XYZ file of C-alpha atoms in Angstrom:
65
model
C -3.477 -24.017 2.212
C -7.070 -24.112 1.491
C -8.123 -26.383 5.351
C -11.732 -26.609 4.673
C -11.761 -27.082 0.758
C -14.445 -30.440 1.766
C -16.312 -28.618 4.162
C -17.936 -25.286 2.929
C -20.386 -25.309 6.079
C -17.535 -24.886 8.253
C -15.857 -21.818 6.555
C -18.204 -19.670 7.140
C -18.131 -20.120 10.940
C -14.527 -18.241 10.631
C -13.853 -14.943 11.891
C -11.599 -12.488 10.825
C -7.799 -13.650 10.407
C -7.143 -11.424 13.690
C -10.049 -12.747 15.528
C -8.946 -16.166 14.897
C -5.485 -15.547 15.892
C -6.456 -13.903 19.113
C -8.491 -17.307 20.089
C -5.025 -19.228 18.995
C -3.160 -17.463 21.314
C -5.824 -17.720 23.761
C -5.580 -21.211 24.167
C -1.425 -21.284 23.850
C -1.105 -18.969 26.752
C -3.338 -20.811 28.622
C -1.375 -24.085 27.830
C 1.864 -21.781 28.389
C 0.873 -21.210 32.264
C -0.523 -25.061 32.806
C 2.803 -26.368 32.014
C 5.852 -24.496 32.385
C 8.129 -27.643 31.683
C 7.308 -27.299 28.153
C 8.812 -24.316 25.830
C 5.989 -22.816 23.968
C 6.512 -20.366 20.879
C 3.690 -18.114 19.121
C 3.840 -16.441 16.001
C 1.309 -14.632 14.361
C 2.105 -13.324 10.830
C 5.180 -13.982 11.183
C 5.504 -11.612 14.248
C 6.478 -13.517 17.605
C 4.103 -12.518 20.154
C 5.334 -14.690 22.640
C 7.909 -17.727 23.755
C 8.492 -19.679 26.968
C 12.111 -21.336 27.624
C 10.644 -24.548 29.180
C 12.748 -24.505 32.674
C 9.888 -25.222 34.629
C 9.483 -22.269 36.136
C 5.831 -20.904 36.347
C 6.891 -17.061 37.328
C 9.222 -17.269 34.592
C 6.163 -18.414 31.686
C 4.075 -15.627 33.285
C 6.787 -12.995 32.737
C 6.610 -14.745 29.212
C 3.610 -14.123 28.727
């Protein structure tokens, strides 16, 4: 899906898909570590990168990430 069909000026600021996926993963990891009570699953290009159970344990979230 073309998210930038009506804002072409913003499209040029996107980097490679792998760079954008890495940036999204970094944000998801921070959210997962700051909220261990929430279950988070991060998938990139069909491959599950990490999954947190949402059991409230910071240790298990750190281990999952």
